[in-house]
């Protein structure tokens, strides 16, 4: 199949590369000239395990190309995917200007039948608006269909999620469009769920809100564990072993961040409000999430007493491991709060430093080149993102380098007893501190 993907970011680029890898011919379009130039030169503008290899393989095989021209993408493809941003507005509702702009741009170059597939995360009923917009801006009577195909990939394992999805949701009101979409996904051999467009759009917000709710649920329990002397890890194991519940997304920590969960929860609240059926439960999910980082910072302050001029090492800046994405990262918020209180912060992240610099984040913090460099002479170490690299570090060295052996583990990555044996005072989340 000939496919165009409009928007070549985390979702668009990975989707395009994986579609090409199963044999489709793909043009990735982006209006960021620098990004397209770098992709044309073989430089991948984001870090995602395995992505570089898939992109290079398919560019060499002439199955994957990059352009800034929407006309070229639409002109040469049967199916056009939209994967542009849907950021939040100050009131939490979704800013749909990127989607509307792409709809107009497609309409202006539409000459024959195309399936327009929305892969961006959008409020229910957006498909109708996209179709209305294309109809209004198309020159002459051109046939087209709009389909919803929400994306469920996780950054950090996006390539493998794309190649082996749990399910593929296709919301379509047209049999013609549906049969073309099925051809796109046939090679993936994964379950395809066909719904109407509104249901497909709703599935995405409902799924992300549920995952955020699960995280906030265990985080609320972590506060109860701290107050009662229980251990949240044991509690999570105990409830997660129940197949009806499952252990995933029951890891207590600093709360969820990133480019999706915070905005999608806020969006779902706004959508339900607009529909006149307020989803109050999700406001509590947000409150617990904010409370989690506030409680953690309070723990740091209660222990260190005064933060001004304290040398604090922070490990991890990305919103989760195995990505370079620092958008809405809780770790970045944590660093900002420590700096605000006058702490001297030296941070290290295995992949995130470039994006931190690009977005001008953590201004005032020193970015170290290694985890060990970050802890040099530190009075405390804060683990903010659970990269595997931190688990295999030689803590005897860490202990030697630190001024004071104090660890705040914001992701419960380390074993408290091991840390105690190594001579550290350890504070985790929802579990007893050791000294
Ligand atoms: P992103 O910011 O990484 O990428 C979006 C790309 O679209 C950018 O490269 C931007 O330059 C480009 N763009 C914007 N307007 C354009 C236009 N008019 N023409 C061509 N290109 C244009 O965003 P993302 O993380 O890939 O997210 C895209 C959508 O997918 C969002 O709705 C998001 O909620 C959803 N989503 C994201 C993830 C994720 O993990 N990142 C997962 C599932 C769904």
Coordinates of C-alpha atoms and ligand atoms in Angstrom, one line a residue:
X1 CA 0.0 0.0 0.0
X2 CA 1.1 3.6 -0.6
X3 CA 0.9 5.5 2.7
X4 CA 1.5 9.1 3.8
X5 CA 2.0 10.0 7.4
X6 CA 1.6 13.7 8.2
X7 CA 3.6 14.6 11.3
X8 CA 6.8 12.7 11.8
X9 CA 7.3 12.9 15.5
X10 CA 7.3 10.1 18.1
X11 CA 4.1 8.5 16.7
X12 CA 4.4 9.4 13.0
X13 CA 8.0 8.4 12.5
X14 CA 7.7 5.1 14.3
X15 CA 4.5 4.3 12.6
X16 CA 5.9 5.2 9.2
X17 CA 9.1 3.2 9.8
X18 CA 7.1 0.1 11.0
X19 CA 4.6 0.3 8.1
X20 CA 7.6 0.4 5.7
X21 CA 9.2 -2.5 7.5
X22 CA 6.2 -4.8 6.7
X23 CA 6.4 -3.8 3.0
X24 CA 4.3 -0.7 2.5
X25 CA 5.6 2.3 0.6
X26 CA 5.7 5.2 3.0
X27 CA 6.2 9.0 2.8
X28 CA 6.6 10.8 6.1
X29 CA 5.6 14.4 5.9
X30 CA 6.6 17.1 8.4
X31 CA 6.4 20.9 8.3
X32 CA 9.6 21.1 10.4
X33 CA 12.2 21.6 7.7
X34 CA 15.1 20.9 10.1
X35 CA 13.6 17.6 11.2
X36 CA 13.0 16.5 7.6
X37 CA 16.5 17.5 6.5
X38 CA 18.0 15.6 9.3
X39 CA 15.8 12.5 8.5
X40 CA 16.9 12.8 4.8
X41 CA 20.5 12.8 6.0
X42 CA 19.9 9.7 8.1
X43 CA 19.9 11.4 11.4
X44 CA 17.0 10.3 13.7
X45 CA 15.8 13.3 15.7
X46 CA 14.5 11.2 18.7
X47 CA 15.7 8.3 20.7
X48 CA 13.6 5.1 20.6
X49 CA 15.2 1.7 20.9
X50 CA 15.5 -0.1 17.6
X51 CA 14.1 2.9 15.6
X52 CA 17.3 4.0 13.9
X53 CA 17.9 0.5 12.5
X54 CA 14.3 0.2 11.1
X55 CA 14.5 3.6 9.5
X56 CA 17.8 3.0 7.9
X57 CA 16.8 -0.4 6.6
X58 CA 13.7 0.9 4.9
X59 CA 15.2 4.1 3.5
X60 CA 17.9 1.8 1.9
X61 CA 15.1 -0.4 0.5
X62 CA 13.4 2.7 -1.0
X63 CA 10.2 2.0 1.1
X64 CA 10.6 5.1 3.3
X65 CA 11.0 8.7 2.3
X66 CA 10.8 12.1 4.0
X67 CA 9.3 15.4 2.7
X68 CA 8.0 18.7 3.8
X69 CA 5.3 18.6 1.1
X70 CA 1.8 17.6 2.1
X71 CA 0.8 17.7 -1.6
X72 CA 3.5 15.1 -2.4
X73 CA 2.4 12.9 0.5
X74 CA -1.3 13.1 -0.4
X75 CA -0.7 12.9 -4.1
X76 CA 1.2 9.6 -4.0
X77 CA -0.7 7.7 -1.3
X78 CA -4.0 5.9 -1.0
X79 CA -4.1 6.4 2.7
X80 CA -3.1 9.5 4.6
X81 CA -2.4 9.2 8.4
X82 CA -2.5 12.3 10.6
X83 CA -0.1 12.2 13.5
X84 CA 0.3 15.8 14.6
X85 CA 0.3 17.2 18.1
X86 CA -3.0 17.7 20.1
X87 CA -1.6 19.7 23.1
X88 CA -3.7 20.9 26.0
X89 CA -5.1 24.4 26.3
X90 CA -4.8 26.2 29.7
X91 CA -8.3 24.9 30.7
X92 CA -7.3 21.2 29.9
X93 CA -9.4 21.0 26.7
X94 CA -7.6 19.9 23.5
X95 CA -6.0 22.4 21.2
X96 CA -7.2 21.1 17.8
X97 CA -5.5 23.8 15.6
X98 CA -2.9 21.4 14.3
X99 CA -5.5 18.9 13.3
X100 CA -7.7 21.5 11.7
X101 CA -4.7 22.9 9.8
X102 CA -3.8 19.5 8.4
X103 CA -7.4 18.9 7.4
X104 CA -7.3 22.1 5.4
X105 CA -3.9 21.3 3.9
X106 CA -5.1 17.9 2.8
X107 CA -8.3 19.3 1.3
X108 CA -6.4 21.8 -0.8
X109 CA -4.4 19.1 -2.5
X110 CA -7.0 16.3 -2.6
X111 CA -7.7 15.3 -6.2
X112 CA -9.0 11.7 -6.0
X113 CA -10.3 9.3 -3.4
X114 CA -8.2 9.0 -0.2
X115 CA -8.7 7.6 3.2
X116 CA -7.8 10.1 5.9
X117 CA -6.9 8.4 9.1
X118 CA -6.7 10.2 12.4
X119 CA -4.0 8.7 14.5
X120 CA -3.5 11.7 16.8
X121 CA -5.3 11.5 20.2
X122 CA -8.5 13.6 19.7
X123 CA -11.8 14.2 21.5
X124 CA -14.8 12.2 20.5
X125 CA -16.5 13.7 17.4
X126 CA -13.3 15.1 16.0
X127 CA -13.6 12.8 12.9
X128 CA -16.9 14.5 12.0
X129 CA -15.2 17.9 12.2
X130 CA -12.2 16.8 10.1
X131 CA -14.7 15.4 7.5
X132 CA -16.6 18.7 7.5
X133 CA -13.4 20.8 7.1
X134 CA -12.1 18.7 4.3
X135 CA -15.5 18.9 2.5
X136 CA -15.5 22.7 2.9
X137 CA -12.0 23.3 1.7
X138 CA -11.8 20.7 -1.2
X139 CA -11.9 22.2 -4.6
X140 CA -14.6 20.3 -6.6
X141 CA -16.3 17.1 -5.6
X142 CA -13.7 14.7 -4.5
X143 CA -14.6 11.5 -2.6
X144 CA -12.8 10.7 0.7
X145 CA -13.4 8.9 4.0
X146 CA -12.3 9.8 7.4
X147 CA -11.3 7.0 9.8
X148 CA -10.2 7.0 13.4
X149 CA -7.2 4.7 14.3
X150 CA -5.9 5.7 17.7
X151 CA -2.3 4.8 18.6
X152 CA -1.5 2.9 21.8
X153 CA 2.3 2.7 21.5
X154 CA 4.5 3.4 24.6
X155 CA 7.6 5.5 24.2
X156 CA 10.6 3.4 25.2
X157 CA 9.2 0.3 23.4
X158 CA 7.4 2.0 20.6
X159 CA 8.8 -0.1 17.8
X160 CA 7.9 -3.4 19.4
X161 CA 4.5 -2.0 20.4
X162 CA 3.9 -1.0 16.8
X163 CA 5.0 -4.3 15.4
X164 CA 3.1 -6.4 18.0
X165 CA 0.1 -4.4 19.1
X166 CA -2.4 -5.9 21.6
X167 CA -5.2 -4.7 19.3
X168 CA -5.7 -2.4 16.4
X169 CA -8.7 -0.1 16.7
X170 CA -10.3 1.1 13.5
X171 CA -13.3 3.4 13.8
X172 CA -14.9 3.7 10.4
X173 CA -18.3 4.3 8.9
X174 CA -17.2 3.2 5.4
X175 CA -16.7 -0.3 4.2
X176 CA -14.4 1.0 1.4
X177 CA -12.1 2.7 3.9
X178 CA -12.2 -0.2 6.2
X179 CA -11.1 -2.7 3.7
X180 CA -8.1 -0.5 2.7
X181 CA -7.1 0.0 6.4
X182 CA -7.3 -3.8 6.9
X183 CA -4.8 -4.2 4.1
X184 CA -2.4 -1.8 5.9
X185 CA -2.6 -3.9 9.1
X186 CA -2.9 -7.4 7.6
X187 CA 0.9 -8.0 7.9
X188 CA 0.9 -7.3 11.7
X189 CA -1.3 -10.3 12.3
X190 CA -2.9 -8.7 15.4
X191 CA -6.6 -8.5 16.5
X192 CA -8.4 -5.8 14.6
X193 CA -11.4 -4.2 16.4
X194 CA -13.8 -2.3 14.2
X195 CA -16.0 0.3 15.7
X196 CA -17.8 3.5 14.7
X197 CA -15.6 6.6 14.6
X198 CA -16.9 8.1 17.9
X199 CA -16.2 4.9 19.9
X200 CA -12.7 4.6 18.5
X201 CA -11.9 8.1 19.5
X202 CA -13.3 7.5 23.0
X203 CA -11.4 4.3 23.4
X204 CA -8.1 6.2 23.4
X205 CA -9.0 8.7 26.1
X206 CA -10.7 6.0 28.1
X207 CA -7.7 3.8 28.0
X208 CA -5.1 6.4 28.9
X209 CA -7.3 7.7 31.7
X210 CA -7.7 4.2 33.1
X211 CA -3.9 3.7 33.1
X212 CA -3.4 7.0 34.8
X213 CA -6.1 6.0 37.3
X214 CA -4.3 2.8 38.1
X215 CA -1.1 4.7 38.8
X216 CA -2.9 7.1 41.0
X217 CA -4.6 4.3 42.8
X218 CA -1.3 2.6 43.9
X219 CA 0.1 6.0 44.7
X220 CA -2.8 6.8 47.0
X221 CA -2.1 3.4 48.6
X222 CA 1.6 4.3 49.0
X223 CA 0.5 7.2 51.2
X224 CA -1.6 4.9 53.3
X225 CA 1.4 2.5 53.5
X226 CA 3.7 5.3 54.7
X227 CA 1.1 6.3 57.4
X228 CA 0.6 2.7 58.5
X229 CA 4.0 1.1 58.2
X230 CA 3.0 -1.3 55.3
X231 CA 5.1 -1.8 52.2
X232 CA 3.5 -0.7 49.0
X233 CA 5.6 -3.1 46.9
X234 CA 4.2 -6.1 48.8
X235 CA 0.7 -4.7 48.6
X236 CA 1.0 -4.1 44.8
X237 CA 2.3 -7.7 44.4
X238 CA -0.6 -9.0 46.5
X239 CA -3.3 -7.2 44.5
X240 CA -1.6 -7.4 41.2
X241 CA -1.4 -11.2 41.4
X242 CA -5.2 -11.2 41.0
X243 CA -5.7 -11.7 37.2
X244 CA -8.7 -9.4 37.3
X245 CA -6.4 -6.6 38.4
X246 CA -2.9 -7.3 37.0
X247 CA 0.5 -6.1 38.3
X248 CA 1.3 -3.6 35.5
X249 CA 0.8 0.1 36.2
X250 CA 0.8 -0.6 39.9
X251 CA 4.3 0.8 40.5
X252 CA 4.2 3.5 43.2
X253 CA 6.4 6.5 42.4
X254 CA 6.6 10.2 41.7
X255 CA 3.4 10.0 39.6
X256 CA 2.8 10.0 35.9
X257 CA 4.1 12.6 33.5
X258 CA 5.0 12.7 29.8
X259 CA 3.3 14.0 26.7
X260 CA 0.2 11.8 27.0
X261 CA -1.2 10.9 30.4
X262 CA -1.4 14.5 31.9
X263 CA -2.9 16.0 28.8
X264 CA -5.2 13.0 28.0
X265 CA -6.7 12.9 31.5
X266 CA -7.2 16.7 31.4
X267 CA -8.8 16.4 28.0
X268 CA -11.2 13.6 29.1
X269 CA -12.3 15.8 32.0
X270 CA -12.9 18.7 29.6
X271 CA -14.7 16.4 27.1
X272 CA -17.0 14.9 29.7
X273 CA -17.7 18.4 31.1
X274 CA -18.6 19.6 27.6
X275 CA -20.9 16.7 27.1
X276 CA -22.7 17.5 30.3
X277 CA -21.5 14.3 32.1
X278 CA -18.7 15.4 34.4
X279 CA -16.1 12.7 35.1
X280 CA -15.2 13.8 38.7
X281 CA -13.2 10.6 39.4
X282 CA -10.5 11.8 37.0
X283 CA -10.1 15.1 39.0
X284 CA -9.1 13.0 42.0
X285 CA -6.6 11.1 39.8
X286 CA -5.0 14.4 39.0
X287 CA -5.0 15.5 42.6
X288 CA -3.3 12.3 43.8
X289 CA -0.7 12.6 41.0
X290 CA 0.2 16.1 42.1
X291 CA 0.1 15.1 45.7
X292 CA 2.7 12.4 45.1
X293 CA 5.5 14.7 44.0
X294 CA 4.5 17.3 46.7
X295 CA 4.8 14.5 49.3
X296 CA 8.2 13.4 48.0
X297 CA 9.6 16.9 48.0
X298 CA 8.3 17.3 51.6
X299 CA 10.2 14.1 52.5
X300 CA 13.4 15.6 51.0
X301 CA 12.9 18.8 52.9
X302 CA 12.0 17.1 56.2
X303 CA 15.2 15.1 56.0
X304 CA 17.6 17.8 54.7
X305 CA 15.9 20.6 56.7
X306 CA 17.2 23.5 54.6
X307 CA 17.7 23.0 50.8
X308 CA 19.5 26.2 50.2
X309 CA 23.1 25.4 49.0
X310 CA 22.6 21.7 49.5
X311 CA 24.3 19.7 46.8
X312 CA 21.8 17.3 45.3
X313 CA 22.4 14.7 42.6
X314 CA 19.4 13.8 40.4
X315 CA 19.4 10.6 38.3
X316 CA 17.0 10.6 35.4
X317 CA 15.3 13.5 33.7
X318 CA 13.2 11.8 31.0
X319 CA 9.6 11.1 31.8
X320 CA 10.3 7.4 31.7
X321 CA 13.3 5.2 30.9
X322 CA 14.4 4.3 27.3
X323 CA 13.3 7.5 25.7
X324 CA 14.8 11.0 25.3
X325 CA 11.4 12.6 25.8
X326 CA 11.4 15.2 28.6
X327 CA 8.0 16.7 27.8
X328 CA 6.1 17.1 31.1
X329 CA 8.6 15.0 32.9
X330 CA 8.0 14.8 36.7
X331 CA 11.8 14.6 37.0
X332 CA 12.1 18.0 35.4
X333 CA 9.5 19.4 37.7
X334 CA 11.3 18.0 40.7
X335 CA 14.6 19.6 39.6
X336 CA 12.8 22.9 39.1
X337 CA 11.4 22.7 42.7
X338 CA 14.8 21.8 44.2
X339 CA 16.5 24.7 42.3
X340 CA 13.7 27.1 43.4
X341 CA 14.5 26.2 47.0
X342 CA 18.2 27.1 46.4
X343 CA 19.6 23.6 46.1
X344 CA 22.7 23.0 43.9
X345 CA 21.6 20.4 41.5
X346 CA 23.8 18.1 39.4
X347 CA 21.7 15.9 37.1
X348 CA 22.4 13.0 34.9
X349 CA 20.2 11.2 32.3
X350 CA 21.4 8.5 29.9
X351 CA 19.6 10.0 26.9
X352 CA 17.7 13.1 27.8
X353 CA 20.4 15.8 28.1
X354 CA 20.1 16.9 24.5
X355 CA 16.3 17.5 24.7
X356 CA 16.8 19.2 28.1
X357 CA 19.2 21.7 26.4
X358 CA 17.0 22.0 23.3
X359 CA 13.9 23.0 25.3
X360 CA 15.9 25.2 27.8
X361 CA 14.9 23.1 30.8
X362 CA 16.6 22.7 34.2
X363 CA 18.3 26.1 33.8
X364 CA 20.6 26.5 36.8
X365 CA 21.3 22.8 37.1
X366 CA 24.6 21.3 36.0
X367 CA 24.2 18.4 33.6
X368 CA 26.7 15.6 34.4
X369 CA 28.1 13.2 31.8
X370 CA 27.8 10.2 34.0
X371 CA 25.8 8.9 37.0
X372 CA 29.0 8.8 39.1
X373 CA 30.0 12.4 38.1
X374 CA 26.6 13.6 39.3
X375 CA 27.0 12.2 42.8
X376 CA 30.5 13.6 43.4
X377 CA 30.4 15.3 46.8
X378 CA 26.6 15.2 46.8
X379 CA 24.7 15.5 50.1
X380 CA 21.8 13.5 48.7
X381 CA 20.9 11.5 45.6
X382 CA 17.4 11.6 44.2
X383 CA 16.4 8.8 41.8
X384 CA 13.7 10.4 39.5
X385 CA 13.6 8.1 36.5
X386 CA 14.1 4.3 36.7
X387 CA 16.7 3.7 33.9
X388 CA 18.2 0.2 34.0
X389 CA 21.6 1.7 34.0
X390 CA 21.1 3.0 37.6
X391 CA 20.4 -0.5 38.8
X392 CA 23.8 -1.9 37.8
X393 CA 25.9 1.0 39.2
X394 CA 28.6 0.2 41.7
X395 CA 27.1 1.6 44.8
X396 CA 30.4 1.2 46.7
X397 CA 31.8 3.8 44.4
X398 CA 28.6 5.9 44.8
X399 CA 29.0 5.8 48.6
X400 CA 32.7 6.8 48.3
X401 CA 31.9 9.7 46.0
X402 CA 29.0 11.1 48.0
X403 CA 29.5 13.6 50.8
X404 CA 26.6 12.1 52.7
X405 CA 25.1 8.7 52.0
X406 CA 21.5 9.7 51.6
X407 CA 19.2 8.3 48.9
X408 CA 15.6 9.4 47.9
X409 CA 14.3 6.7 45.6
X410 CA 11.4 8.3 43.7
X411 CA 10.7 5.1 41.7
X412 CA 11.3 2.3 44.3
X413 CA 14.1 1.1 42.1
X414 CA 16.5 0.0 44.8
X415 CA 16.2 -2.6 47.5
X416 CA 16.1 -0.8 50.9
X417 CA 17.9 -3.6 52.8
X418 CA 20.7 -3.7 50.2
X419 CA 21.1 0.1 50.4
X420 CA 21.2 -0.1 54.2
X421 CA 23.9 -2.8 54.1
X422 CA 25.9 -0.5 51.7
X423 CA 25.7 2.2 54.3
X424 CA 23.0 4.4 52.9
X425 CA 20.1 6.1 54.6
X426 CA 17.3 5.2 52.2
X427 CA 13.9 6.8 51.6
X428 CA 11.6 5.2 49.1
X429 CA 7.9 5.7 48.4
X430 CA 5.3 3.8 50.4
X431 CA 7.8 1.8 52.3
X432 CA 9.8 2.2 55.5
X433 CA 12.9 4.3 55.4
X434 CA 16.2 2.7 56.6
X435 CA 19.0 4.3 58.4
Ligands
LIG1 P1 5.3 15.0 18.2 O1 5.3 16.4 18.7 O2 6.5 14.2 18.6 O3 5.2 15.0 16.6 C1 4.3 15.7 15.9 C2 4.9 16.2 14.6 O4 3.9 16.8 13.8 C3 6.1 17.2 14.8 O5 7.2 16.7 14.1 C4 5.5 18.4 14.1 O6 6.6 19.2 13.4 C5 4.6 17.8 13.0 N1 3.5 18.7 12.5 C6 2.8 19.6 13.2 N2 1.9 20.2 12.3 C7 2.2 19.7 11.1 C8 1.7 20.0 9.8 N3 0.7 20.9 9.6 N4 2.2 19.3 8.8 C9 3.1 18.4 8.9 N5 3.7 18.1 10.1 C10 3.2 18.8 11.2 O7 4.0 14.4 18.8 P2 3.7 12.8 19.1 O8 4.2 12.5 20.4 O9 4.1 12.0 17.9 O10 2.1 12.8 19.2 C11 1.3 13.0 18.1 C12 -0.1 12.6 18.4 O11 -0.1 11.2 18.8 C13 -0.7 13.3 19.6 O12 -2.1 13.5 19.5 C14 -0.4 12.4 20.8 O13 -1.3 12.6 21.9 C15 -0.7 11.0 20.1 N6 0.0 9.9 20.8 C16 1.3 10.1 21.3 C17 1.9 9.0 21.8 C18 3.3 9.1 22.4 O14 3.7 8.3 23.2 N7 4.1 10.2 22.0 C19 1.3 7.7 21.9 C20 0.0 7.6 21.4 C21 -0.6 8.7 20.8

